[in-house]
Short mmCIF file of C-alpha atoms and ligand atoms in Angstrom, two decimals:
data_model
loop_
_atom_site.label_atom_id
_atom_site.label_comp_id
_atom_site.label_asym_id
_atom_site.label_seq_id
_atom_site.Cartn_x
_atom_site.Cartn_y
_atom_site.Cartn_z
CA MET A 95 251.09 -15.75 98.14
CA LEU A 96 251.66 -18.08 101.08
CA ALA A 97 248.79 -20.00 102.64
CA ALA A 98 249.24 -18.15 105.92
CA GLU A 99 248.76 -14.85 104.13
CA THR A 100 245.65 -16.17 102.48
CA ASP A 101 244.34 -16.92 105.95
CA ILE A 102 245.11 -13.38 107.00
CA LEU A 103 243.07 -12.00 104.10
CA ARG A 104 240.12 -14.26 104.83
CA GLY A 105 240.37 -13.42 108.51
CA LYS A 106 240.18 -9.68 107.75
CA LEU A 107 237.27 -10.22 105.39
CA LYS A 108 235.29 -11.84 108.16
CA GLU A 109 236.48 -9.82 111.11
CA VAL A 110 236.35 -6.33 109.55
CA PHE A 111 233.74 -6.57 106.79
CA GLY A 112 231.68 -9.44 108.14
CA TYR A 113 231.72 -11.49 104.90
CA SER A 114 232.54 -15.17 104.92
CA GLN A 115 233.69 -15.49 101.30
CA PHE A 116 235.34 -13.49 98.58
CA ARG A 117 233.22 -12.85 95.53
CA GLY A 118 234.45 -13.83 92.08
CA THR A 119 238.08 -12.85 91.63
CA GLN A 120 238.37 -10.47 94.60
CA GLU A 121 240.98 -12.56 96.38
CA ALA A 122 243.24 -12.93 93.33
CA ILE A 123 242.98 -9.19 92.72
CA ILE A 124 243.95 -8.38 96.29
CA GLN A 125 246.92 -10.71 96.17
CA ASN A 126 248.03 -9.21 92.90
CA ILE A 127 248.14 -5.67 94.23
CA LEU A 128 249.76 -6.82 97.49
CA ASN A 129 252.46 -8.39 95.34
CA LYS A 130 253.00 -4.91 93.91
CA HIS A 131 251.78 -5.72 90.41
CA ASN A 132 249.76 -3.20 88.48
CA THR A 133 246.19 -4.42 88.50
CA PHE A 134 243.31 -3.58 86.22
CA VAL A 135 239.83 -4.51 87.43
CA ILE A 136 236.76 -4.44 85.21
CA MET A 137 233.59 -5.54 86.97
CA PRO A 138 229.97 -4.52 86.60
CA THR A 139 228.49 -2.12 89.13
CA GLY A 140 227.61 -3.78 92.40
CA ALA A 141 230.08 -6.63 91.95
CA GLY A 142 232.28 -5.48 94.83
CA LYS A 143 235.18 -3.47 93.45
CA SER A 144 235.74 -1.28 96.51
CA LEU A 145 236.75 -4.22 98.66
CA CYS A 146 239.61 -4.90 96.21
CA TYR A 147 241.49 -1.86 97.51
CA GLN A 148 239.93 -1.45 100.95
CA LEU A 149 240.97 -4.84 102.25
CA PRO A 150 244.60 -4.88 101.03
CA SER A 151 245.12 -1.45 102.59
CA LEU A 152 244.64 -3.14 105.98
CA VAL A 153 247.46 -5.63 105.56
CA ALA A 154 249.94 -3.66 103.42
CA ASP A 155 252.80 -1.58 104.78
CA GLY A 156 251.81 2.02 104.24
CA LEU A 157 248.49 3.53 103.29
CA ALA A 158 246.44 3.34 100.11
CA VAL A 159 245.75 6.52 98.19
CA VAL A 160 242.31 6.24 96.58
CA ILE A 161 241.55 8.60 93.71
CA SER A 162 237.82 9.10 93.50
CA PRO A 163 235.81 11.46 91.28
CA LEU A 164 233.12 12.76 93.62
CA ILE A 165 233.16 14.23 97.12
CA ALA A 166 229.85 12.47 97.86
CA LEU A 167 231.31 9.07 96.91
CA MET A 168 234.39 9.69 99.03
CA LYS A 169 232.30 10.70 102.00
CA ASN A 170 230.12 7.59 101.71
CA GLN A 171 233.11 5.32 101.69
CA VAL A 172 234.93 7.12 104.48
CA ASP A 173 231.83 6.94 106.70
CA GLN A 174 231.41 3.27 105.88
CA MET A 175 235.07 2.46 106.62
CA ASN A 176 234.97 4.39 109.87
CA ALA A 177 231.90 2.42 110.87
CA PHE A 178 233.94 -0.75 110.28
CA GLY A 179 236.58 0.66 112.62
CA ILE A 180 239.07 1.51 109.87
CA ASN A 181 240.79 4.87 109.85
CA ALA A 182 239.95 6.31 106.43
CA GLN A 183 239.99 10.03 105.63
CA PHE A 184 239.66 12.30 102.67
CA LEU A 185 241.70 15.27 101.66
CA ASN A 186 239.59 17.80 99.79
CA SER A 187 238.30 21.34 99.64
CA THR A 188 235.55 20.75 102.22
CA LEU A 189 238.09 20.40 105.07
CA SER A 190 239.14 23.29 107.31
CA LYS A 191 242.81 24.17 107.80
CA SER A 192 243.00 22.44 111.16
CA GLU A 193 241.34 19.31 109.76
CA ILE A 194 243.87 19.22 106.94
CA THR A 195 246.68 19.47 109.46
CA ARG A 196 245.23 16.61 111.48
CA VAL A 197 244.73 14.35 108.43
CA LYS A 198 248.25 15.01 107.24
CA LYS A 199 249.67 14.23 110.66
CA GLU A 200 247.78 10.95 110.78
CA CYS A 201 249.09 10.05 107.32
CA LEU A 202 252.66 10.62 108.45
CA ASN A 203 252.36 8.66 111.69
CA GLY A 204 250.83 5.70 109.86
CA SER A 205 247.43 5.59 111.52
CA ILE A 206 245.42 6.21 108.34
CA LYS A 207 244.89 3.18 106.09
CA LEU A 208 242.91 4.78 103.27
CA LEU A 209 243.34 8.33 102.03
CA TYR A 210 240.74 9.49 99.51
CA VAL A 211 241.54 12.33 97.12
CA ALA A 212 239.95 13.81 94.02
CA PRO A 213 242.28 14.30 91.06
CA GLU A 214 242.08 18.06 91.60
CA SER A 215 243.50 17.73 95.12
CA LEU A 216 246.07 15.17 94.07
CA THR A 217 247.56 17.45 91.44
CA LYS A 218 248.07 20.42 93.80
CA PRO A 219 251.85 20.95 94.21
CA GLU A 220 251.64 21.18 98.00
CA ASN A 221 249.85 17.83 98.15
CA VAL A 222 252.34 16.22 95.80
CA ASP A 223 255.17 17.41 98.03
CA PHE A 224 253.36 16.14 101.08
CA LEU A 225 252.61 12.71 99.59
CA LYS A 226 256.30 12.23 98.76
CA LYS A 227 256.87 12.04 102.52
CA VAL A 228 254.11 9.54 103.21
CA ASP A 229 254.63 5.80 103.26
CA ILE A 230 252.29 4.67 100.47
CA ALA A 231 251.61 1.03 99.64
CA PHE A 232 249.67 1.52 96.41
CA VAL A 233 247.38 3.88 94.52
CA ALA A 234 243.81 2.97 93.61
CA VAL A 235 242.17 4.77 90.70
CA ASP A 236 238.46 4.29 91.20
CA GLU A 237 235.96 4.94 88.39
CA ALA A 238 238.93 4.82 86.05
CA HIS A 239 236.74 5.30 82.98
CA CYS A 240 236.78 9.00 83.93
CA ILE A 241 240.23 9.03 82.35
CA SER A 242 238.91 8.11 78.95
CA GLU A 243 237.23 10.44 76.56
CA TRP A 244 235.24 7.37 75.52
CA GLY A 245 234.02 6.79 79.07
CA HIS A 246 230.61 8.10 80.02
CA ASP A 247 231.82 10.73 82.46
CA PHE A 248 235.09 11.97 81.08
CA ARG A 249 237.11 14.26 83.39
CA PRO A 250 240.19 15.86 81.82
CA GLU A 251 241.91 16.27 85.25
CA TYR A 252 242.11 12.50 85.42
CA ARG A 253 244.61 12.54 82.57
CA ARG A 254 247.36 13.90 84.80
CA ILE A 255 247.22 11.12 87.38
CA LYS A 256 250.07 9.03 86.00
CA GLU A 257 252.44 11.97 85.82
CA ILE A 258 251.68 12.89 89.44
CA ILE A 259 252.05 9.33 90.75
CA ALA A 260 255.43 9.10 89.04
CA GLN A 261 256.53 12.21 90.95
CA ILE A 262 255.39 10.74 94.26
CA GLY A 263 257.18 7.45 93.84
CA ASP A 264 257.36 4.08 92.10
CA LEU A 265 253.96 2.86 93.26
CA PRO A 266 251.81 -0.03 92.07
CA ILE A 267 248.43 1.02 90.72
CA ILE A 268 245.08 -0.69 90.88
CA ALA A 269 242.61 0.84 88.42
CA LEU A 270 238.94 -0.07 88.68
CA THR A 271 235.97 0.56 86.46
CA ALA A 272 232.58 -0.78 85.48
CA THR A 273 233.14 0.33 81.91
CA ALA A 274 234.24 -2.55 79.81
CA THR A 275 234.35 -1.43 76.22
CA PRO A 276 237.68 -2.36 74.63
CA LYS A 277 238.07 1.25 73.50
CA VAL A 278 237.86 2.64 77.03
CA GLN A 279 240.01 -0.15 78.42
CA LEU A 280 242.86 0.60 76.03
CA ASP A 281 242.60 4.30 76.65
CA ILE A 282 242.87 3.83 80.42
CA GLN A 283 245.80 1.44 80.16
CA LYS A 284 247.69 3.72 77.82
CA ASN A 285 247.03 6.75 79.92
CA LEU A 286 248.11 5.16 83.19
CA ASN A 287 251.01 3.52 81.41
CA MET A 288 249.87 0.14 82.62
CA GLU A 289 249.69 -1.91 79.45
CA GLY A 290 251.50 -4.69 81.29
CA ALA A 291 248.99 -4.78 84.16
CA ASN A 292 247.24 -7.99 85.12
CA LEU A 293 243.69 -7.76 83.92
CA PHE A 294 240.74 -9.06 85.93
CA LYS A 295 237.58 -8.80 83.94
CA SER A 296 234.30 -10.40 84.93
CA SER A 297 231.30 -11.10 82.78
CA PHE A 298 228.85 -8.29 82.15
CA ASN A 299 225.94 -10.55 81.42
CA ARG A 300 223.00 -9.66 83.65
CA THR A 301 220.96 -12.79 83.11
CA ASN A 302 217.94 -11.58 85.10
CA LEU A 303 217.38 -8.45 83.01
CA PHE A 304 214.96 -8.37 80.10
CA TYR A 305 215.90 -5.90 77.35
CA GLU A 306 213.29 -4.40 75.10
CA VAL A 307 213.13 -1.57 72.59
CA ARG A 308 209.83 -0.14 71.36
CA GLN A 309 209.28 2.34 68.59
CA LYS A 310 208.27 5.63 70.16
CA ARG A 311 204.91 6.57 68.68
CA HIS A 312 202.52 7.91 71.31
CA ALA A 313 205.11 7.77 74.01
CA LYS A 314 202.99 8.92 76.96
CA LYS A 315 200.25 6.43 76.21
CA GLN A 316 202.82 3.69 75.69
CA LEU A 317 204.48 4.56 78.99
CA ILE A 318 201.23 4.48 80.95
CA GLN A 319 200.33 1.15 79.40
CA PHE A 320 203.67 -0.29 80.48
CA LEU A 321 203.40 1.14 84.00
CA LYS A 322 199.90 -0.29 84.46
CA GLU A 323 201.44 -3.70 83.94
CA HIS A 324 203.94 -2.93 86.71
CA LYS A 325 201.70 -1.11 89.14
CA GLY A 326 203.08 -0.72 92.67
CA LYS A 327 206.55 -1.83 91.65
CA SER A 328 209.69 0.15 92.04
CA GLY A 329 211.19 1.71 88.91
CA ILE A 330 213.18 4.49 87.31
CA ILE A 331 212.25 6.44 84.18
CA TYR A 332 215.09 8.30 82.50
CA CYS A 333 214.46 11.38 80.37
CA LEU A 334 217.01 13.60 78.69
CA SER A 335 215.92 17.03 79.90
CA ARG A 336 214.88 18.46 83.24
CA LYS A 337 211.76 19.85 81.63
CA LYS A 338 210.74 16.44 80.38
CA VAL A 339 211.40 14.94 83.82
CA GLU A 340 209.00 17.42 85.43
CA GLU A 341 206.41 16.95 82.76
CA ILE A 342 206.39 13.16 82.91
CA ALA A 343 206.41 13.03 86.72
CA GLU A 344 203.40 15.30 86.80
CA MET A 345 201.61 13.39 84.08
CA LEU A 346 202.13 10.14 86.01
CA ASN A 347 200.78 11.59 89.24
CA VAL A 348 197.70 12.87 87.43
CA ASN A 349 197.22 9.33 86.15
CA GLY A 350 197.31 7.83 89.61
CA PHE A 351 200.93 6.71 89.83
CA ASN A 352 203.15 7.45 92.77
CA ALA A 353 206.03 9.26 91.06
CA ALA A 354 208.56 11.99 91.91
CA PRO A 355 211.06 13.94 89.80
CA TYR A 356 214.83 14.00 90.26
CA HIS A 357 217.32 16.21 88.43
CA ALA A 358 220.24 18.49 89.22
CA GLY A 359 218.09 21.62 88.87
CA LEU A 360 215.93 20.77 91.90
CA GLU A 361 216.73 22.15 95.31
CA ALA A 362 219.03 19.85 97.28
CA GLY A 363 216.37 19.30 99.97
CA ILE A 364 213.78 18.17 97.45
CA ARG A 365 216.24 15.94 95.66
CA GLU A 366 217.15 14.28 98.90
CA LYS A 367 213.51 13.89 99.92
CA ASN A 368 212.61 12.25 96.60
CA GLN A 369 215.62 9.98 96.66
CA ASP A 370 214.98 8.89 100.26
CA GLY A 371 211.29 8.42 99.47
CA PHE A 372 212.26 6.08 96.67
CA LEU A 373 214.71 4.15 98.85
CA ASN A 374 212.12 3.77 101.67
CA GLU A 375 209.34 2.68 99.34
CA ASP A 376 207.21 5.80 99.87
CA ILE A 377 207.64 6.59 96.21
CA ASP A 378 207.26 3.92 93.52
CA ILE A 379 208.71 5.69 90.52
CA VAL A 380 211.48 8.21 90.12
CA VAL A 381 211.48 10.16 86.87
CA ALA A 382 215.01 11.39 86.44
CA THR A 383 217.83 12.67 84.32
CA ILE A 384 221.03 10.65 84.39
CA ALA A 385 222.04 12.69 87.45
CA PHE A 386 220.09 10.06 89.38
CA GLY A 387 221.58 6.71 90.17
CA MET A 388 225.30 7.00 90.79
CA GLY A 389 225.95 5.34 94.10
CA ILE A 390 222.30 4.34 94.58
CA ASP A 391 222.06 0.78 95.73
CA LYS A 392 218.36 -0.11 95.79
CA PRO A 393 218.18 -3.85 95.25
CA ASP A 394 214.56 -4.26 94.17
CA VAL A 395 214.22 -1.86 91.24
CA ARG A 396 211.92 -3.86 88.93
CA PHE A 397 212.09 -1.71 85.80
CA VAL A 398 214.17 0.98 84.14
CA VAL A 399 212.54 2.86 81.29
CA HIS A 400 214.40 5.09 78.86
CA TYR A 401 211.73 7.48 77.75
CA ASP A 402 214.30 9.18 75.51
CA VAL A 403 217.18 7.55 73.70
CA PRO A 404 220.33 7.45 75.85
CA LYS A 405 223.47 9.11 74.54
CA SER A 406 225.57 5.96 74.44
CA LEU A 407 225.29 2.21 74.85
CA GLU A 408 227.66 2.52 77.75
CA GLY A 409 225.32 4.87 79.61
CA TYR A 410 222.38 2.67 78.66
CA TYR A 411 224.06 -0.37 80.15
CA GLN A 412 224.95 1.46 83.39
CA GLU A 413 221.44 2.85 83.76
CA THR A 414 219.62 -0.40 83.01
CA GLY A 415 222.06 -2.06 85.40
CA ARG A 416 220.20 -0.45 88.30
CA ALA A 417 217.31 -2.86 87.75
CA GLY A 418 217.24 -6.23 89.48
CA ARG A 419 220.32 -5.92 91.65
CA ASP A 420 218.74 -8.45 94.00
CA GLY A 421 218.99 -11.02 91.22
CA LEU A 422 215.24 -11.07 90.60
CA GLU A 423 213.56 -9.90 87.40
CA GLY A 424 214.21 -6.48 85.94
CA HIS A 425 212.58 -5.09 82.81
CA CYS A 426 214.59 -2.60 80.75
CA LEU A 427 212.45 -0.79 78.23
CA MET A 428 213.68 1.84 75.81
CA PHE A 429 211.51 4.02 73.63
CA TYR A 430 213.32 4.70 70.44
CA SER A 431 212.84 7.07 67.56
CA HIS A 432 215.42 8.21 65.11
CA ASN A 433 214.12 11.72 65.63
CA ASP A 434 215.55 11.61 69.15
CA ILE A 435 218.94 10.73 67.70
CA ASN A 436 218.70 13.69 65.32
CA LYS A 437 217.78 15.98 68.21
CA LEU A 438 220.76 14.80 70.23
CA GLU A 439 223.06 15.37 67.27
CA LYS A 440 221.80 18.93 67.07
CA PHE A 441 222.61 19.49 70.76
CA ASN A 442 226.19 18.55 69.97
CA LYS A 443 226.49 21.14 67.25
CA ASP A 444 228.41 23.66 69.35
CA LYS A 445 230.91 21.24 70.85
CA PRO A 446 234.54 21.15 69.71
CA VAL A 447 235.05 19.02 66.60
CA GLN A 448 236.64 16.02 68.27
CA GLU A 449 234.06 15.85 71.00
CA ARG A 450 231.26 16.20 68.48
CA GLU A 451 232.68 13.37 66.41
CA ASN A 452 232.97 11.14 69.49
CA SER A 453 229.38 11.84 70.45
CA ARG A 454 228.24 11.11 66.93
CA VAL A 455 229.92 7.71 66.92
CA LEU A 456 228.36 6.85 70.28
CA LEU A 457 224.92 7.84 69.02
CA GLN A 458 225.38 5.82 65.87
CA GLU A 459 226.19 2.75 67.95
CA MET A 460 223.09 3.47 70.00
CA SER A 461 220.78 3.68 67.01
CA PHE A 462 222.31 0.58 65.48
CA TYR A 463 221.55 -1.33 68.68
CA ALA A 464 217.99 -0.06 68.83
CA GLU A 465 217.18 -0.83 65.21
CA SER A 466 218.92 -4.17 64.97
CA PRO A 467 217.01 -7.48 64.92
CA VAL A 468 219.93 -9.24 66.67
CA CYS A 469 219.67 -10.45 70.30
CA ARG A 470 220.08 -7.38 72.55
CA ARG A 471 222.16 -9.29 75.09
CA LYS A 472 224.52 -10.48 72.39
CA GLN A 473 224.92 -6.94 71.09
CA LEU A 474 225.50 -5.41 74.51
CA LEU A 475 228.04 -8.01 75.50
CA HIS A 476 229.77 -7.71 72.16
CA TYR A 477 230.07 -4.00 72.79
CA PHE A 478 231.87 -4.83 76.03
CA GLY A 479 234.24 -7.17 74.22
CA GLU A 480 232.46 -10.34 75.34
CA GLU A 481 231.07 -13.00 73.00
CA TYR A 482 227.67 -14.41 73.87
CA MET A 483 227.42 -17.86 72.31
CA GLN A 484 223.80 -18.84 72.84
CA ASP A 485 221.42 -18.47 69.89
CA ASN A 486 218.43 -17.42 71.92
CA CYS A 487 218.87 -15.65 75.25
CA GLY A 488 215.18 -15.85 76.10
CA GLY A 489 215.55 -12.47 77.79
CA CYS A 490 215.11 -9.85 75.09
CA ASP A 491 212.46 -8.76 72.64
CA ASN A 492 214.44 -9.89 69.61
CA CYS A 493 214.82 -13.42 70.98
CA VAL A 494 211.29 -13.75 72.31
CA ASN A 495 209.65 -12.25 69.21
CA PRO A 496 212.17 -12.66 66.40
CA LYS A 497 211.66 -10.44 63.40
CA ASP A 498 210.99 -12.40 60.24
CA LYS A 499 214.41 -13.12 58.79
CA TYR A 500 213.32 -13.78 55.22
CA GLU A 501 211.36 -10.58 55.06
CA GLY A 502 214.34 -8.73 56.48
CA LYS A 503 216.62 -10.10 53.80
CA ASP A 504 214.29 -8.90 51.10
CA TYR A 505 214.35 -5.36 52.43
CA VAL A 506 218.10 -5.38 52.76
CA HIS A 507 218.42 -6.42 49.11
CA LYS A 508 216.18 -3.58 48.04
CA ALA A 509 218.23 -1.07 50.02
CA ILE A 510 221.45 -2.33 48.48
CA ASP A 511 219.91 -2.26 44.99
CA ALA A 512 218.81 1.33 45.50
CA ALA A 513 222.34 2.31 46.53
CA LEU A 514 223.95 0.44 43.60
CA GLN A 515 221.52 1.55 40.92
CA THR A 516 222.00 5.18 41.90
CA GLY A 517 225.77 4.83 41.69
CA GLU A 518 226.45 4.81 45.47
CA ARG A 519 226.65 8.58 45.55
CA PHE A 520 223.39 9.63 47.16
CA GLY A 521 222.34 10.27 50.71
CA LEU A 522 219.79 8.63 52.91
CA ASN A 523 216.80 10.78 51.99
CA HIS A 524 217.31 10.39 48.29
CA LEU A 525 217.51 6.59 48.56
CA VAL A 526 214.30 6.58 50.56
CA HIS A 527 212.59 8.65 47.87
CA VAL A 528 213.77 6.26 45.17
CA LEU A 529 212.61 3.21 47.11
CA ARG A 530 209.24 4.71 47.89
CA GLY A 531 208.77 5.96 44.34
CA ILE A 532 208.59 9.64 45.14
CA SER A 533 208.83 11.75 42.05
CA ASN A 534 210.53 15.04 42.82
CA GLN A 535 213.04 17.44 41.32
CA TYR A 536 215.99 15.23 42.26
CA THR A 537 214.67 11.82 41.32
CA GLN A 538 213.58 13.30 38.00
CA SER A 539 216.71 15.23 37.15
CA TYR A 540 218.88 12.13 37.66
CA SER A 541 216.29 9.96 35.91
CA HIS A 542 216.13 7.84 39.00
CA ASP A 543 212.39 7.57 38.51
CA LYS A 544 213.21 5.33 35.52
CA LEU A 545 215.23 2.85 37.56
CA GLN A 546 213.99 -0.68 38.14
CA ILE A 547 214.13 -0.18 41.92
CA PHE A 548 212.06 3.03 41.83
CA GLY A 549 208.92 2.54 43.90
CA GLN A 550 209.73 -1.08 44.80
CA GLY A 551 209.38 -0.19 48.47
CA ASP A 552 206.21 1.86 48.37
CA ASN A 553 204.44 -0.37 50.90
CA GLU A 554 206.66 0.83 53.74
CA ASP A 555 206.93 4.28 55.26
CA GLU A 556 209.84 6.67 55.35
CA GLU A 557 211.04 5.86 58.88
CA PHE A 558 211.04 2.17 58.06
CA TRP A 559 213.31 2.61 55.05
CA LYS A 560 215.62 4.95 56.86
CA SER A 561 216.08 2.33 59.50
CA VAL A 562 216.76 -0.44 56.96
CA ILE A 563 219.26 1.70 55.08
CA ARG A 564 221.07 2.76 58.22
CA GLN A 565 221.44 -0.84 59.30
CA THR A 566 222.45 -2.12 55.90
CA LEU A 567 224.79 0.63 54.88
CA ILE A 568 225.88 1.83 58.29
CA TYR A 569 229.30 3.11 57.38
CA GLU A 570 228.21 5.37 54.56
CA TYR A 571 224.99 6.78 55.92
P1 ADP B 863 231.06 -1.74 92.99
O1 ADP B 863 232.04 -0.72 93.46
O2 ADP B 863 231.66 -2.83 92.18
O3 ADP B 863 229.86 -1.13 92.32
P2 ADP B 863 230.68 -2.17 95.78
O4 ADP B 863 232.11 -2.20 96.11
O5 ADP B 863 229.90 -0.95 96.12
O6 ADP B 863 230.46 -2.48 94.24
O7 ADP B 863 229.99 -3.46 96.41
C1 ADP B 863 228.64 -3.74 96.22
C2 ADP B 863 228.08 -4.43 97.45
O8 ADP B 863 228.63 -5.74 97.59
C3 ADP B 863 228.42 -3.70 98.73
O9 ADP B 863 227.26 -3.66 99.52
C4 ADP B 863 229.52 -4.53 99.35
O10 ADP B 863 229.57 -4.40 100.73
C5 ADP B 863 229.12 -5.93 98.92
N1 ADP B 863 230.25 -6.90 98.89
C6 ADP B 863 231.48 -6.69 98.39
N2 ADP B 863 232.26 -7.78 98.52
C7 ADP B 863 231.50 -8.73 99.12
C8 ADP B 863 231.71 -10.09 99.54
N3 ADP B 863 232.88 -10.72 99.36
N4 ADP B 863 230.69 -10.75 100.12
C9 ADP B 863 229.49 -10.13 100.31
N5 ADP B 863 229.23 -8.86 99.95
C10 ADP B 863 230.20 -8.16 99.37
ZN1 ZN B 864 218.31 -12.13 73.25
#
C-alpha cells in the first residue's frame, strides 16, 4: 500500500476511533483486506479484532458485510459505531418491515458502511438476492470458530456461509477468531475455502495470569479459603450447572462475601441487575455458568475460579482470559477431580456418536492438562499451536512448586510395569487393583496377585494411581 494510503488509515484511526496507534498487526491486516486478499486473523479476546474490519469499511468502495453470531453482539457494535458517527446497521428478525425497507435502501444508496447479519439471515433467499445488488467491498466472519465443530460454540448454520458468499459475488473474506487451536484453524480455513489466506496470528501468552489447579477435596471449604485471601476483589466463579451456581452464591453470601448468581435460567431483569452490579463494583463476585462473560469487558477482574472442571481447554482459556485484562495480576484457579470428568462424560451419553466422541477427546485433553506436572502455560500455549521456550514461567503452580521429578519417574515405571506384566490387555481399574495389591476375583483368576508388581503401589490411593496411569498410558486408557 502507498504511503499516502497509510496516512489515510492512521488519520481515520485518530479521527473516528480516537486512537493514536494501531495495536500489534492491525494495520497490516487492514491493508491486506483492502488489497482484496483473504485474511485470517487469530488474536486473543480483547486484542482489538473488531477494528480490523470496522476501519477498512470506512475507506473501501462498498460496504462490509459482518457475519456475527449473536443479536446482542451486533447491537453493541452497531450502537458503538453509530456513536462514532459511522452508519452501521443490522439486518435481523428484530426489525420491523419498514425498518428493513429503510436499511435495504441505505445499503443500495451507499450510505451504510457496515451491515451486520447473523448466518440465519444471510442464508435467507430473499436476502441473498438483495445482497447481489449491493456494492460489497468484503465480508467479515466474526467469531469464526462457530464454524468449527471443534470450536467452543459450534453453530451448524455457519457451515453454509461460503456457499452463500459465492452466490453473492467474488468477495474477499476476513475471518476472525480468538480460538487458536490448529484443529479449529484448519477446519475454518477448509470450510471457508480460504486455505490460501494470509494468516495473522498473535501470541496467546497472558503473562500476567497465574494458573493453578488444586485437587477438589472439600471444595466449599477450599473455595472459601481462597476467597478470604482475595477479599474485596473482583472475581468470577464458574460452575457447570445452574443449581450449583445458586447454591454456591448463597453459600458465599452466608459466609459474608458479596456474591450474586448469573445463569440463563434467571429472569432477564435479575441477570442484568447482577451483571451491572458486577461492572459497577456493587458486587464483588459473580457465580456463573459459562453463559456469563461473552462480550463482558471488565478490566480489573482479579480472579477466575473454575469450581467444576470446564468441558474443554479452549473454554478454560477463554474463561480464564477474563481475568487481568488491565494487565495487572489475575489468578486462575481450577478445582479438579476425575469424578467431575466422569460426570461430564455421562452427560454426553445421549448425544450423537460423533459429537460424543468429540466431547470425549476434549475432556481427555482437559484432564491431561489438570493432572500433568508440566508448566501450565507451556501446555496451554502448545494447545494453541505455540511453543513456549522458557523452562520456568514463574506464573503457574507447576513452575512455582514443581512436583518431584524423580518420584514421578518411579511411579511412571510402576504403571508401565503393571501394564506390561498383565499383558497390556486390562483396563484402568484392574491395573489400579494390581498396583495396590487388591486381591479380588479378577486379580486371582488371572493370577495377577502372583506378579512381581502386585502391591508395589500400596502406599498410594486409588485416585492417585488412576491419575498416574492416565498420564502415562493416555492413548489406551
Ligand atoms: P476483540 O474483538 O479482539 O475481543 P475488541 O475489538 O472488542 O477486541 O477490542 C478490545 C478493546 O480494545 C476495545 O475497547 C477497543 O476499542 C480497543 N482497541 C482496539 N484497537 C485499539 C487501538 N489501536 N488502540 C487502542 N485501543 C484499541
Ligand atoms: Zn509455568
